[in-house]
Amino acid sequence: MGDAHRIGVVGLGVISRAYLDTLAGHPAVRVTAVADLDATRSASVAAELPGAAAMTVEELLSSPDVDTVLNLTVPAAHAEIALGAVDRGKHVYGEKPLAVTLDDARAVLEAAAKAGVGVGCAPDTVLGTGIQTARAAVEAGAVGRPLFATAVMVTPGHERWHPQPDFYYVPGGGPLFDMGPYYLASLVHLLGPVRSVTGASSRLRDERVIGTGPRAGERIPVLVDSHVSGVLEHVSGALTTITTSFDGVATTAAPIEVHGATGTLSVPDPNWFDGEVRLFELGGTQWRALPPSAGYAEGARGVGLLDFIAADASGTRAPRASGDLALHVLETMTALLRSSSEGRRIDLTTTPSLPGPVPLTPAEQWREEAGPAAP
Ligand SMILES: NC(=O)c1ccc[n+]([C@@H]2O[C@H](COP(=O)([O-])OP(=O)(O)OC[C@H]3O[C@@H](n4cnc5c(N)ncnc54)[C@H](O)[C@@H]3O)[C@@H](O)[C@H]2O)c1
């Protein structure tokens, strides 16, 4: 435990549970500090976590006992917390999106480069066996030359199950900023970076009703479009049609399909780590399931942070859930919304290097050894 990487968690809401479950007891890391605007939350989480101290946000960001800040706050606070961390010489790994605006995200990455610290960002679900097996199949030529893809995320809205859903309906939220990162990061893994986009968006209602928790029945305003669709032109020439919606009821569409000259790949939900990848080959008669061949097996939220820490320790490879990829994802999202409001196609300025593929890594390896797959 002596040289375990020390993590300070800021933001102790719904998703923090999943991260703390993954990190607790992992030999490579130790959660040393927790903070939230709500001090009762930090006190109760610290009480359950041996070795972790409850701190104010400012104390945590300045603490000599923290190497990496894990930023699990709401999107509107992502950039402020990340900047606070890198300005104090700490690495930062955060939930998506990287920031609400492209300017803020660029400021975080520039400050980190100046300080010589790393920035990592969710989603890490795309490092699981679902998306990684699909990527390995595409790279092995299973569909021939990839030509186009579809990506579809439809739900009536998270206010049905989240007790504090306000952030889903303000800038930084909406279906594209909330769920788009899973689909867009996957599409980069599958088809490479995006060079330009055309978008269109709409809004079903101007308010939503909270469905659960102490605020159930309360009306909250909708300040962003709740249905966003668009076309992405990848640098490779492939085209993706994407739909992200909090306005639809249900769908039978595959979350992602990749169509190539000689086959079609059905790709599982990128909000999960696993799921079945299926292939239909030209001339064939049915779909065939592909066994998991790549990715972190039985992945869980936090594996991207472990990958980020292992990459830093190795000094020989880039983290897979990187700030550069998150910046590209954010630029793609902001460009889709700008395209929608300006009625024109938008060229992107960022081109991240392709994240390294994840070799098939058993759960015992990434959960119990000092860091996930090194290659
Ligand atoms: N809930 C999910 O299922 C889920 C899944 C994946 C990713 N995420 C992402 O995780 C992030 C957090 O989501 P959540 O559902 O846990 O939200 P939440 O509202 O349940 O929790 C956020 C916590 O951050 C705290 N916070 C807000 N601003 C802060 C600040 N400036 N300083 C310190 N603490 C602050 C809040 O008090 C709250 O405890 C979001 O970016 C979301 O997109 C959530």
Short mmCIF file of C-alpha atoms and ligand atoms in Angstrom, two decimals, residues 10-16 35-38 41 57 72-75 77-78 80-81 95-97 161-162 164 167-168 178 182 271 301, ligand 1:
data_model
loop_
_atom_site.label_atom_id
_atom_site.label_comp_id
_atom_site.label_asym_id
_atom_site.label_seq_id
_atom_site.Cartn_x
_atom_site.Cartn_y
_atom_site.Cartn_z
CA VAL A 10 -14.87 15.58 -5.53
CA GLY A 11 -18.62 15.11 -6.02
CA LEU A 12 -20.32 12.33 -4.05
CA GLY A 13 -23.64 11.87 -5.82
CA VAL A 14 -25.27 8.94 -7.62
CA ILE A 15 -22.32 7.83 -9.76
CA SER A 16 -19.69 8.08 -7.00
CA ALA A 35 -15.32 16.36 -0.80
CA ASP A 36 -18.71 17.65 -1.83
CA LEU A 37 -20.54 20.98 -1.64
CA ASP A 38 -22.78 19.08 0.77
CA ARG A 41 -22.21 13.67 2.10
CA VAL A 57 -13.22 21.14 -1.98
CA LEU A 72 -17.56 13.45 -10.23
CA THR A 73 -19.39 16.76 -9.94
CA VAL A 74 -22.18 17.92 -12.25
CA PRO A 75 -21.12 19.04 -15.77
CA ALA A 77 -18.59 22.32 -12.31
CA HIS A 78 -16.28 20.02 -14.31
CA GLU A 80 -13.70 24.71 -12.47
CA ILE A 81 -12.74 21.64 -10.42
CA GLU A 95 -16.82 12.34 -15.55
CA LYS A 96 -18.07 13.40 -18.95
CA PRO A 97 -18.38 15.87 -20.52
CA TRP A 161 -35.16 7.71 -12.01
CA HIS A 162 -32.57 10.38 -11.00
CA GLN A 164 -31.61 15.43 -8.82
CA PHE A 167 -28.29 19.06 -14.67
CA TYR A 168 -29.68 16.95 -17.52
CA ASP A 178 -25.17 13.41 -21.46
CA TYR A 182 -20.54 7.09 -24.98
CA ASN A 271 -23.17 2.92 -21.83
CA ARG A 301 -16.78 2.52 -13.80
N1 LIG B 1 -25.97 9.09 -12.49
C1 LIG B 1 -25.47 8.30 -13.44
O1 LIG B 1 -25.98 7.19 -13.68
C2 LIG B 1 -24.26 8.72 -14.21
C3 LIG B 1 -23.69 7.76 -15.04
C4 LIG B 1 -22.53 8.08 -15.72
C5 LIG B 1 -22.00 9.34 -15.60
N2 LIG B 1 -22.59 10.28 -14.82
C6 LIG B 1 -21.96 11.61 -14.76
O2 LIG B 1 -21.42 11.79 -13.47
C7 LIG B 1 -21.49 13.17 -13.08
C8 LIG B 1 -22.24 13.26 -11.77
O3 LIG B 1 -23.51 12.67 -11.93
P1 LIG B 1 -24.37 12.18 -10.68
O4 LIG B 1 -25.52 11.46 -11.26
O5 LIG B 1 -23.51 11.52 -9.69
O6 LIG B 1 -24.86 13.61 -10.15
P2 LIG B 1 -25.40 13.95 -8.68
O7 LIG B 1 -26.17 15.22 -8.81
O8 LIG B 1 -26.07 12.76 -8.08
O9 LIG B 1 -24.05 14.20 -7.85
C9 LIG B 1 -23.20 15.30 -8.10
C10 LIG B 1 -22.54 15.67 -6.79
O10 LIG B 1 -21.59 16.72 -7.05
C11 LIG B 1 -21.72 17.70 -6.02
N3 LIG B 1 -21.23 18.95 -6.58
C12 LIG B 1 -21.79 19.72 -7.53
N4 LIG B 1 -21.02 20.80 -7.78
C13 LIG B 1 -19.95 20.71 -6.96
C14 LIG B 1 -18.81 21.52 -6.74
N5 LIG B 1 -18.62 22.66 -7.42
N6 LIG B 1 -17.92 21.12 -5.82
C15 LIG B 1 -18.11 19.96 -5.11
N7 LIG B 1 -19.17 19.16 -5.28
C16 LIG B 1 -20.09 19.53 -6.20
C17 LIG B 1 -23.20 17.70 -5.67
O11 LIG B 1 -23.40 18.24 -4.38
C18 LIG B 1 -23.53 16.21 -5.76
O12 LIG B 1 -23.32 15.54 -4.54
C19 LIG B 1 -22.16 13.90 -14.24
O13 LIG B 1 -21.19 14.47 -15.07
C20 LIG B 1 -22.90 12.77 -14.99
O14 LIG B 1 -23.01 13.06 -16.37
C21 LIG B 1 -23.69 9.98 -14.08
#
